[in-house]
mmCIF file of C-alpha atoms and ligand atoms in Angstrom:
data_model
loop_
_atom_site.group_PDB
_atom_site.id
_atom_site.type_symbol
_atom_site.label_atom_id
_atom_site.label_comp_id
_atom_site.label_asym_id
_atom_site.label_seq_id
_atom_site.Cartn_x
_atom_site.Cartn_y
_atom_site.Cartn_z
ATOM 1 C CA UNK E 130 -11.268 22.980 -16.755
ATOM 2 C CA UNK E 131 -7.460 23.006 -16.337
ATOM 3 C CA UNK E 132 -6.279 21.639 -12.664
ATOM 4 C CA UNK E 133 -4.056 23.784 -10.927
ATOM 5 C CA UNK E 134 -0.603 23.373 -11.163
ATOM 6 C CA UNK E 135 2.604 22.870 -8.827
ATOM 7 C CA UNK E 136 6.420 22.954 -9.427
ATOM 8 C CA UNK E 137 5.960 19.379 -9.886
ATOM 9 C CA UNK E 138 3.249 19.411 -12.569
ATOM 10 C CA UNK E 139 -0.637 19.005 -12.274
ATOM 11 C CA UNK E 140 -2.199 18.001 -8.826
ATOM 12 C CA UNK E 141 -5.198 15.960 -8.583
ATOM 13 C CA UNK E 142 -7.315 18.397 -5.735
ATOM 14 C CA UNK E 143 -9.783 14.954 -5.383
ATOM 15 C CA UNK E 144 -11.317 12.449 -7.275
ATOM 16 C CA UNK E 145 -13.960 15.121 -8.859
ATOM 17 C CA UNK E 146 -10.924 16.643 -10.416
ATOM 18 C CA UNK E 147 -9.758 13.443 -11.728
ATOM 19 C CA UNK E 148 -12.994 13.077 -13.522
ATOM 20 C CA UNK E 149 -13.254 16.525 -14.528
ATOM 21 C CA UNK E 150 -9.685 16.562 -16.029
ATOM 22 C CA UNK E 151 -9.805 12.816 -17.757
ATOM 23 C CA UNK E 152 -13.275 14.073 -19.507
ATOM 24 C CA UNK E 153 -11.658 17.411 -20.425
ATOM 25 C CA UNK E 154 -9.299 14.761 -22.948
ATOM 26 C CA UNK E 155 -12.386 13.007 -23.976
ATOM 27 C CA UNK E 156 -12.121 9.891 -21.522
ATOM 28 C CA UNK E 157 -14.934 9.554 -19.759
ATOM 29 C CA UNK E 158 -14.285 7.504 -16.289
ATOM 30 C CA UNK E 159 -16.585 6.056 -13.771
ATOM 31 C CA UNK E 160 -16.383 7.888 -10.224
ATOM 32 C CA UNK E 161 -14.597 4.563 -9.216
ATOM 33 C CA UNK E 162 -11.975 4.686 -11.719
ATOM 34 C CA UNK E 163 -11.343 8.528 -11.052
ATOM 35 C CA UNK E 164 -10.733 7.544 -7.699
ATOM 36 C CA UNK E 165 -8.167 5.453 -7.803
ATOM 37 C CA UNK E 166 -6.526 7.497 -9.959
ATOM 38 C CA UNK E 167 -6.021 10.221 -7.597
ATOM 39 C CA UNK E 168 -4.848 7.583 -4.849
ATOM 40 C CA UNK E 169 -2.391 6.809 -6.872
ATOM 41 C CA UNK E 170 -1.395 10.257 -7.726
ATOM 42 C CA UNK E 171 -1.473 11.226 -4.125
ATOM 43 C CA UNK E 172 -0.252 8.325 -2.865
ATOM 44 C CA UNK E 173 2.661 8.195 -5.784
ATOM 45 C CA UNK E 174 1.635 3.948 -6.061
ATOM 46 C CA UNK E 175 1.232 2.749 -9.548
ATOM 47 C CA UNK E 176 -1.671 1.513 -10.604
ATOM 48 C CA UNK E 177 -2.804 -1.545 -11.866
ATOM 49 C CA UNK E 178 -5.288 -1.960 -13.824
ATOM 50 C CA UNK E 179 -6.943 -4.990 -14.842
ATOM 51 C CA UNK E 180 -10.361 -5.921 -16.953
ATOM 52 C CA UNK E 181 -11.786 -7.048 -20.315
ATOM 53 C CA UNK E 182 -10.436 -6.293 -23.699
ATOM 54 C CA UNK E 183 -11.396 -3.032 -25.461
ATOM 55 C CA UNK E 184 -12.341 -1.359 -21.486
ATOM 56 C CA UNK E 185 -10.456 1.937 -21.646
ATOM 57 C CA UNK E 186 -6.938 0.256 -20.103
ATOM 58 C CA UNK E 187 -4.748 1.996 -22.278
ATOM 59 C CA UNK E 188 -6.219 4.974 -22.990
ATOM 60 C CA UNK E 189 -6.624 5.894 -19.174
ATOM 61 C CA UNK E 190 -2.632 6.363 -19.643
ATOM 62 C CA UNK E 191 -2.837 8.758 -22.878
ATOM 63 C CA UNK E 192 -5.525 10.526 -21.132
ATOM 64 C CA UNK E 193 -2.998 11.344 -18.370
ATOM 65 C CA UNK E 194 -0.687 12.020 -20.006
ATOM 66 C CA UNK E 195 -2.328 14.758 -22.036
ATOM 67 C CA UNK E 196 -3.530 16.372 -18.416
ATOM 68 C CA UNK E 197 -0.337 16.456 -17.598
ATOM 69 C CA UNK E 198 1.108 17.943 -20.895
ATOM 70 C CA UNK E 199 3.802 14.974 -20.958
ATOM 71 C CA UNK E 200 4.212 12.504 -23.436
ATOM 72 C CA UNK E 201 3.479 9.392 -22.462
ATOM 73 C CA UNK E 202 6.061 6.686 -22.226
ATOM 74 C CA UNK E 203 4.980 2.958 -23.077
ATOM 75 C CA UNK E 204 6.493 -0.237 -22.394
ATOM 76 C CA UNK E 205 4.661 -2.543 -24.371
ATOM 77 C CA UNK E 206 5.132 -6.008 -22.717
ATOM 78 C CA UNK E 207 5.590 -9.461 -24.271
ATOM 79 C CA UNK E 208 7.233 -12.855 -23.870
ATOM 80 C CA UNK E 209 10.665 -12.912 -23.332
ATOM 81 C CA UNK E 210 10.892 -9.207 -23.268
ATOM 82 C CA UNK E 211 13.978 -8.365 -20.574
ATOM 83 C CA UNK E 212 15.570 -5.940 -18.271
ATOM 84 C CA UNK E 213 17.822 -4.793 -22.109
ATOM 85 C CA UNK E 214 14.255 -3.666 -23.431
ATOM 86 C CA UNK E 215 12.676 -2.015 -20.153
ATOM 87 C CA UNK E 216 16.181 -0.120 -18.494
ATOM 88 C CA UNK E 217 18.540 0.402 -20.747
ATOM 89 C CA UNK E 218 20.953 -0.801 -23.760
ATOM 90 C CA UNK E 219 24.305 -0.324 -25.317
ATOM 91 C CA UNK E 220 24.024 0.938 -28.880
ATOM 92 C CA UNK E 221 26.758 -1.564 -29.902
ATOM 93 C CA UNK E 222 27.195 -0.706 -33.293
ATOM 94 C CA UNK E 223 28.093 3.010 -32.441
ATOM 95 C CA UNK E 224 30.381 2.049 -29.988
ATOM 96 C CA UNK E 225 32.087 -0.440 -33.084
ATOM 97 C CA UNK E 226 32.503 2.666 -35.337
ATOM 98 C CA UNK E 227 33.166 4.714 -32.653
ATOM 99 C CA UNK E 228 36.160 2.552 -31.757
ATOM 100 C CA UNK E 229 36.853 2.527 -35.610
ATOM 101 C CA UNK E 230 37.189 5.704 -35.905
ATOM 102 C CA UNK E 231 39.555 6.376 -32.475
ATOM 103 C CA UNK E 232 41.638 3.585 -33.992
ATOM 104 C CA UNK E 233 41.839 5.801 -38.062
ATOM 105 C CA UNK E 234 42.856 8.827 -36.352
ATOM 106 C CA UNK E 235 45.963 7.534 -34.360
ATOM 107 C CA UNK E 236 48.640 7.534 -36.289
ATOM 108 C CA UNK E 237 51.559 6.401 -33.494
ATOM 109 C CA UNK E 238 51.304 2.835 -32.463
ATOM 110 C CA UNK E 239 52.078 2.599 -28.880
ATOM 111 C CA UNK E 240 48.758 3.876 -27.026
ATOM 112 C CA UNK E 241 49.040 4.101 -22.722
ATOM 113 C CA UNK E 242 46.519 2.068 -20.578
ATOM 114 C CA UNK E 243 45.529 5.324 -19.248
ATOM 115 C CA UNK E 244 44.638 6.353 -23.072
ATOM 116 C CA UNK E 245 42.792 2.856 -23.719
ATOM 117 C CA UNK E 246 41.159 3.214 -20.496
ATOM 118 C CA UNK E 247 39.971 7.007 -21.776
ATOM 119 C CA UNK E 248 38.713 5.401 -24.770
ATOM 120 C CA UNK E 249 36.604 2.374 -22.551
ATOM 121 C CA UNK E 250 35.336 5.081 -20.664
ATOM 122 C CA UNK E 251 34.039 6.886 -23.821
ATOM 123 C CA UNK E 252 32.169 4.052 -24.826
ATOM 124 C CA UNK E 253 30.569 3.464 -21.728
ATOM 125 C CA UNK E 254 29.250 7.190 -21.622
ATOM 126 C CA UNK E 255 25.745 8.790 -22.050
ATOM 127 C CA UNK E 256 26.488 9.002 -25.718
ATOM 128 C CA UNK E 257 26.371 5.698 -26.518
ATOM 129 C CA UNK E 258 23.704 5.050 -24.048
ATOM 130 C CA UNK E 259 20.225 4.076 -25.230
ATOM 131 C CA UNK E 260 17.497 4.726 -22.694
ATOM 132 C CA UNK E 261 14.180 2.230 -22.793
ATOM 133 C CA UNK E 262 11.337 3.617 -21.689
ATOM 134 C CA UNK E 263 11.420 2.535 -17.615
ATOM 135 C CA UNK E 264 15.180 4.526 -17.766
ATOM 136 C CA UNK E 265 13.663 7.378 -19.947
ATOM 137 C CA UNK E 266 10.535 7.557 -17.608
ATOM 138 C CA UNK E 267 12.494 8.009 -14.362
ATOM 139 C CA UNK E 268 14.261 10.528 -15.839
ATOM 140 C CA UNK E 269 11.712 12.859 -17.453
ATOM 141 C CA UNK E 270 9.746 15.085 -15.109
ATOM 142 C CA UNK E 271 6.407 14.529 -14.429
ATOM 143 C CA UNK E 272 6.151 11.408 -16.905
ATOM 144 C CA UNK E 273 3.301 9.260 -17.431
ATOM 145 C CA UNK E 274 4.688 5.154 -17.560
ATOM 146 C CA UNK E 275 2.523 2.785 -19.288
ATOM 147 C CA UNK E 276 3.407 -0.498 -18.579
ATOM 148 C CA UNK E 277 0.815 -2.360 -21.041
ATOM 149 C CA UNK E 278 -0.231 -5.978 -21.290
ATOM 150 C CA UNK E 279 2.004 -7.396 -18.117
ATOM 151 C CA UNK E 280 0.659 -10.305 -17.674
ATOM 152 C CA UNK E 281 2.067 -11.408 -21.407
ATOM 153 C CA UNK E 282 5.729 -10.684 -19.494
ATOM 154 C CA UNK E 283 7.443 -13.607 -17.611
ATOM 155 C CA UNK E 284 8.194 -13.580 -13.793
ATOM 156 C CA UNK E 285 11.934 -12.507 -13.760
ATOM 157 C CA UNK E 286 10.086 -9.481 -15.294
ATOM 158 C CA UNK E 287 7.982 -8.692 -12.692
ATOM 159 C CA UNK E 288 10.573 -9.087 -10.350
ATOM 160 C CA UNK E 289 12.861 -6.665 -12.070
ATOM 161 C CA UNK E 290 10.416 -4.283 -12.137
ATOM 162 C CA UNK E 291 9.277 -4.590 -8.639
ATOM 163 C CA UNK E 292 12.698 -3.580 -7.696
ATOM 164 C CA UNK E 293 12.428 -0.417 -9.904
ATOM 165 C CA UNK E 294 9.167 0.725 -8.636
ATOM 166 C CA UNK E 295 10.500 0.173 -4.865
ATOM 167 C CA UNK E 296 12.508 3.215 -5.308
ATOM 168 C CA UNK E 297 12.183 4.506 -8.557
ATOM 169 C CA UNK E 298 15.512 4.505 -8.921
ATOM 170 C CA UNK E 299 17.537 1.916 -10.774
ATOM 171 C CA UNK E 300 21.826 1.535 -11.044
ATOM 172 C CA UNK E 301 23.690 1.593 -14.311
ATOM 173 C CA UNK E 302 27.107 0.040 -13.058
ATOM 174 C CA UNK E 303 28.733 2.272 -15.749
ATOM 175 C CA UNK E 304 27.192 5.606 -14.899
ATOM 176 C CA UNK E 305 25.723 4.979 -11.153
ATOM 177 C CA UNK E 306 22.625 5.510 -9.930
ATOM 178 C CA UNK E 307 19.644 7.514 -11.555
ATOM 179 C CA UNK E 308 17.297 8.585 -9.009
ATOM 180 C CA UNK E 309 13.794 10.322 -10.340
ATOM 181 C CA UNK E 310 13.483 13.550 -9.011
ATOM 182 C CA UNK E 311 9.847 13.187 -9.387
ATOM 183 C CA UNK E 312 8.643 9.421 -9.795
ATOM 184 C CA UNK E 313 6.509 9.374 -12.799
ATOM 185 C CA UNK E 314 3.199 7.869 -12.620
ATOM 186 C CA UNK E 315 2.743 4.574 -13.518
ATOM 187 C CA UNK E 316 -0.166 2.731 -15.037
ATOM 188 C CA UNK E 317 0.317 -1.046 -15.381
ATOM 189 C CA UNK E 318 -2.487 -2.870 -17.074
ATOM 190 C CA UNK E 319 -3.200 -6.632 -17.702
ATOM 191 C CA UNK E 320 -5.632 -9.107 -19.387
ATOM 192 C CA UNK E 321 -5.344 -11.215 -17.029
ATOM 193 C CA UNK E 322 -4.074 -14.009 -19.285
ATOM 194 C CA UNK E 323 -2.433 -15.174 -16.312
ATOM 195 C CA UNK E 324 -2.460 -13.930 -12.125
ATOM 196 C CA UNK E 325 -0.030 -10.878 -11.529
ATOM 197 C CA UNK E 326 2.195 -12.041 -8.653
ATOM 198 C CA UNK E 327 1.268 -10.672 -4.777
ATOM 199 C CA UNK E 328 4.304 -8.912 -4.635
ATOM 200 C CA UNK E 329 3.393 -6.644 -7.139
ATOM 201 C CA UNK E 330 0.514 -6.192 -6.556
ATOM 202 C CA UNK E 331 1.419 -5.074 -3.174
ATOM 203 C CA UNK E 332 2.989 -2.477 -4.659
ATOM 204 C CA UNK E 333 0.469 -0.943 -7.315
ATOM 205 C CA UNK E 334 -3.637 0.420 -5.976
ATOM 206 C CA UNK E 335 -5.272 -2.270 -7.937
ATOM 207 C CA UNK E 336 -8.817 -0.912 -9.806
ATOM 208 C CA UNK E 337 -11.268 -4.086 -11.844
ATOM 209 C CA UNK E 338 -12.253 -1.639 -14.608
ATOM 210 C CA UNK E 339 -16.159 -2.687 -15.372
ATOM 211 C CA UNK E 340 -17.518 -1.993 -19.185
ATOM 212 C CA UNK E 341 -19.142 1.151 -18.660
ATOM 213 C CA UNK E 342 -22.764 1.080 -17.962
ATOM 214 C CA UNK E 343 -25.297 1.935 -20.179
ATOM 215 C CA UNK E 344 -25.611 5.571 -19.388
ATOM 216 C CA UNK E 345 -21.928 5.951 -20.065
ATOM 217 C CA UNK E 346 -21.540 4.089 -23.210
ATOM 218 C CA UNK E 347 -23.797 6.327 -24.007
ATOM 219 C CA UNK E 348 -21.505 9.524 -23.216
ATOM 220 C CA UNK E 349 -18.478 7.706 -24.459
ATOM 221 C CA UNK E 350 -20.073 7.510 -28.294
ATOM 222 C CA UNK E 351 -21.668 10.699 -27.951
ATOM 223 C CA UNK E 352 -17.960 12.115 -26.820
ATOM 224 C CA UNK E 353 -16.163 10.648 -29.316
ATOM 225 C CA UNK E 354 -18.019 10.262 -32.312
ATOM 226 C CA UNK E 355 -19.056 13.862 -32.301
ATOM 227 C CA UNK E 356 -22.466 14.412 -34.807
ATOM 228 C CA UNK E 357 -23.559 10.660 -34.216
ATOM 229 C CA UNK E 358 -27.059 10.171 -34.075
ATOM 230 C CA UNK E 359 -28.497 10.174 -30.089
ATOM 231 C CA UNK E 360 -30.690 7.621 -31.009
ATOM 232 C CA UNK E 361 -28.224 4.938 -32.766
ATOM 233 C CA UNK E 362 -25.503 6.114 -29.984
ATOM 234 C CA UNK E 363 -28.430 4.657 -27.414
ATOM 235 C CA UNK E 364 -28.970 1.651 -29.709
ATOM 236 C CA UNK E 365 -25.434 0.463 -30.040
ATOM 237 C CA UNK E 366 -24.746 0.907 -26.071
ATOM 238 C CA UNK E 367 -27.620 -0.803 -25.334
ATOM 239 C CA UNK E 368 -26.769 -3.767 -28.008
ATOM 240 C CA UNK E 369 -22.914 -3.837 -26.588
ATOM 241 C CA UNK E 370 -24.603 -4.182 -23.157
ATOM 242 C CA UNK E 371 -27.124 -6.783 -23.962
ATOM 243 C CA UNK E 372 -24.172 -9.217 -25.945
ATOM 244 C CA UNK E 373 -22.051 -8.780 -22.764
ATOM 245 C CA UNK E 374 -24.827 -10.703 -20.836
ATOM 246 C CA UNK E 375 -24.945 -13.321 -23.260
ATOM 247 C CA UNK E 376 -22.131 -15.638 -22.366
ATOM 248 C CA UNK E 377 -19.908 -15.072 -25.807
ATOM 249 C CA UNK E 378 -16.566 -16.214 -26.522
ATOM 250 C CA UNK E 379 -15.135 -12.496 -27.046
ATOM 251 C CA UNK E 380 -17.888 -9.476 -25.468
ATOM 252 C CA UNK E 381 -17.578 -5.996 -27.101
ATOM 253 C CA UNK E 382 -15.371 -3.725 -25.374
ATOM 254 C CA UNK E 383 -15.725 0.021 -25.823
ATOM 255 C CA UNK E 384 -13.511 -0.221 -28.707
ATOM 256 C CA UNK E 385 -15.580 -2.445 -30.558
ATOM 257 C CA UNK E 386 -19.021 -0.235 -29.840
ATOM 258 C CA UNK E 387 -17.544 2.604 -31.437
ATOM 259 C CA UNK E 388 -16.575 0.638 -34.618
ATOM 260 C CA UNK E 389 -20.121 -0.510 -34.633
ATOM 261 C CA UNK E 390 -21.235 2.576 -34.376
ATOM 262 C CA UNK E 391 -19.242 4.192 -36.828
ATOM 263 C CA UNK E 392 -19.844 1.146 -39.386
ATOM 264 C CA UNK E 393 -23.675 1.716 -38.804
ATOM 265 C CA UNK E 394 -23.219 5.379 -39.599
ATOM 266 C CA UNK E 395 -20.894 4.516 -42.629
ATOM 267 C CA UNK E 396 -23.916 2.515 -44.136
ATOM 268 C CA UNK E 397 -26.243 5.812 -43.557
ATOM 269 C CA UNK E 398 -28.612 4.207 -41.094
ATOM 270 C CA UNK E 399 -29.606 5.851 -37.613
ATOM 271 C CA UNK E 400 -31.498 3.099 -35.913
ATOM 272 C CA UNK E 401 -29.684 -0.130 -35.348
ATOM 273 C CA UNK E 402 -32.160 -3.007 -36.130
ATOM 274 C CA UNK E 403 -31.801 -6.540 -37.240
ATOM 275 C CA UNK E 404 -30.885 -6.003 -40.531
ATOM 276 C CA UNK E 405 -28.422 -3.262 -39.917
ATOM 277 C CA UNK E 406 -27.189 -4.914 -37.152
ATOM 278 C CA UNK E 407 -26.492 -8.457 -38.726
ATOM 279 C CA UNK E 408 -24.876 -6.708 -41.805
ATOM 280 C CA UNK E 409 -22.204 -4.956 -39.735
ATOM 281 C CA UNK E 410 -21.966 -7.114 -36.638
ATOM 282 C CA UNK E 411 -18.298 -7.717 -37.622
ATOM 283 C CA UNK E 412 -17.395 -4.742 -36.362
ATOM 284 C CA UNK E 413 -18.788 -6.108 -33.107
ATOM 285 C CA UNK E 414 -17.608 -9.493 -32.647
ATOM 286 C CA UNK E 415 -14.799 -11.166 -33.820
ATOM 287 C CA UNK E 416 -15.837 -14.825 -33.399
ATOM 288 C CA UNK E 417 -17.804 -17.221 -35.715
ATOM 289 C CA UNK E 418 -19.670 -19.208 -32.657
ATOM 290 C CA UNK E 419 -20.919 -15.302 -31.145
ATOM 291 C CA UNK E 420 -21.950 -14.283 -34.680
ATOM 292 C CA UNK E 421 -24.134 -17.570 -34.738
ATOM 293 C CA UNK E 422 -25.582 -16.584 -31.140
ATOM 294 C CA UNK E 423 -26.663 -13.149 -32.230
ATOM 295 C CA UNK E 424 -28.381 -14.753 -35.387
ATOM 296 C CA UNK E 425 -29.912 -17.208 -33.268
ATOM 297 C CA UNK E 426 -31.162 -14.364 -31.552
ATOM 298 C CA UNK E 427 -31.676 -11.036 -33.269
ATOM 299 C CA UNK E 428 -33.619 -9.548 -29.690
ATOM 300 C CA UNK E 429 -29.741 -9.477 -28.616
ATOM 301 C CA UNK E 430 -29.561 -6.508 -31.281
ATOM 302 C CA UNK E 431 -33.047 -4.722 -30.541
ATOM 303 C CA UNK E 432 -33.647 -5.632 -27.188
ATOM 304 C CA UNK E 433 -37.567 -6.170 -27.936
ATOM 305 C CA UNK E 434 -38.352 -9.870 -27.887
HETATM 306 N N1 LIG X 10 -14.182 5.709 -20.412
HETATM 307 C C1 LIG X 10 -13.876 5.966 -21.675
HETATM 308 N N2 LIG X 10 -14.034 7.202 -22.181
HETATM 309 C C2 LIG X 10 -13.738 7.460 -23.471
HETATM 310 N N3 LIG X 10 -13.263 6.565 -24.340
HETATM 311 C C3 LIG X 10 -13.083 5.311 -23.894
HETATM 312 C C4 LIG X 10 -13.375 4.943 -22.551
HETATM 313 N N4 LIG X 10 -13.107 3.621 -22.392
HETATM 314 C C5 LIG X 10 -12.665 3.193 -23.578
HETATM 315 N N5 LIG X 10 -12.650 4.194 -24.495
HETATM 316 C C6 LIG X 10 -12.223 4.094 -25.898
HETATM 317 O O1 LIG X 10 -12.328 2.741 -26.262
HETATM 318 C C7 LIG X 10 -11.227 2.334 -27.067
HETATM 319 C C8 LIG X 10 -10.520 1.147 -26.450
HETATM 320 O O2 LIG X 10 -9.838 1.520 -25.293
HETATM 321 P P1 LIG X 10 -8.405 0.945 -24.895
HETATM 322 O O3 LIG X 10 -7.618 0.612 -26.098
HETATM 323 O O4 LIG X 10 -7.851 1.887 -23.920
HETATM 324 O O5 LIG X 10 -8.839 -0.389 -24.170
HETATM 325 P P2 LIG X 10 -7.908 -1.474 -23.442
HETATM 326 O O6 LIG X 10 -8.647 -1.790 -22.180
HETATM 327 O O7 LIG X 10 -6.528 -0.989 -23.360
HETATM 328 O O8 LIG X 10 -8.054 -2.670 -24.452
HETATM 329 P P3 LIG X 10 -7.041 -3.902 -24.695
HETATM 330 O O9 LIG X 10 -7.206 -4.775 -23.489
HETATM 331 O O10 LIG X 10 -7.612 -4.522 -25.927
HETATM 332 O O11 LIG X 10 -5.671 -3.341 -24.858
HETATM 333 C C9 LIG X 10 -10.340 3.547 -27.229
HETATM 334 O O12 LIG X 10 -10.651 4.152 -28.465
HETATM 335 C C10 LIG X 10 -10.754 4.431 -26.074
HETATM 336 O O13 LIG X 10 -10.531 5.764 -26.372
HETATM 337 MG MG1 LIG X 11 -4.726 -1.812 -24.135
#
């Protein structure tokens, strides 16, 4: 169903909206999670979202940003990265041939301070301006900001980018002040490989995002691995579930169910039983000591004991 639509793009009518839009892409969210999505789009707060690997994090943004028709904008986060990569940048090469060329064309030799000052200006102009995607996502309309992974992203980070979000607006000293006429929405997410600060947090609706239960998982296969068996959809979901319970290194996310399932279909079977499910368990879990667990324990596959 499409959502109705304003000057300033698509509005959420409530959280049944949400969750009749996001499934429309293909994501299918829990009533929780389609709630505080529309907080945050009424409420214009960015979101932060936080849970396992592999639980839908990311593609909660690219399913916005396909409701909203936008592309979406991602900041991919990671040690060291700076205010250069997020804002903006100086495409310092241009501006050397740029200079180069200024320089070729003049033939007389004495140039004015008003004419060197023209030519400073130049470089210090839109053209040789390279927006990052924070700068390019306050100034496209109705954008969708993904800022993934920020826990991998140092404090000074954070800070910087609590200042952004405070106002959406941020100040290039060369070209002033760019103000979003509409803020975009933004989705943070983190592993939690270390605490977000308060501040921040402050900031952004915060939303745990659970694996999906059983039910769901179901859907999620069903959705999109279109012609899958029902029955080896069911078995995989309820395998996924069962190896979340069982105290492993590295759980299946979402991600990891649907290469399972896709592996199991790949070898041609439809029910996922020991056999099946020890040959392609790789496609499950990713670390030696959980592989031994589940051989340990094949009922972790079939559920019968
Ligand atoms: N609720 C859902 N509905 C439909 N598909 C989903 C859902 N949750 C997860 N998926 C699918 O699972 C896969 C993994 O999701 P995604 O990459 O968004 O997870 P993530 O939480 O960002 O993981 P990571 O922490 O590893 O970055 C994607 O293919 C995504 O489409
Ligand atoms: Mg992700």
């Amino acid at each position: 169903m499409t959502e109705p639509m304003t000057d300033t793009g698509v509005a959420f009518e409530s959280p049944d909206a949400v969750e009749r839009a996001l499934s429309g892409t293909g994501y299918l969210p829990d009533p929780a999670l389609a709630t505080a999505v529309f907080l945050a789009a009424r409420l214009q707060r960015p979101l932060l979202l936080e849970g396992e690997a592999g639980v839908g994090k990311t593609s909660l943004a690219e399913a916005l940003a396909q409701i909203k028709g936008s592309t979406l904008i991602r900041l991919q986060c990671y040690e060291g990265i700076d205010a250069s990569q997020a804002l903006y940048d100086w495409d310092f090469p241009r501006q050397v041939l740029h200079l180069r060329a200024v320089q070729a064309l003049r033939t007389d030799t004495d140039t004015t301070p008003e004419e060197v000052a023209a030519v400073e200006d130049e470089l210090y102009s839109e053209r040789f301006l390279l927006a990052r995607p924070v700068l390019a996502a306050l100034r496209t309309p109705d954008a969708v900001l993904l800022i993934d992974e920020i826990d991998r992203a140092d404090d000074e980070f954070e800070a910087f980018l609590l200042e952004v979000l405070a106002d959406y607006a941020v100040t290039i000293p060369e070209l002033g002040r760019v103000v979003a006429q509409q803020p975009p929405m933004v989705v943070i997410t983190s592993n939690r490989t270390r605490e977000v600060h308060d501040a921040l947090k402050r900031r952004c609706l915060y939303h745990w995002l659970e694996h999906p239960t059983l039910v769901r998982e179901v859907q999620i296969l069903r959705r999109r691995l279109p012609g899958i068996d029902e029955q080896l959809a069911a078995d995989v979901a309820g395998a996924s579930a069962r190896l979340r319970g069982a105290a492993l290194l590295k759980p299946p996310g979402v991600a990891e169910s649907l290469d399972w399932a896709r592996a199991l279909t790949a070898i041609g079977v439809t029910r996922l039983d020991e056999r099946s499910g020890l040959a392609t368990i790789g496609a499950a879990l990713k670390y030696r000591e959980d592989i031994e667990v589940v051989r340990a324990s094949g009922a972790l596959l079939t559920g019968s004991a």
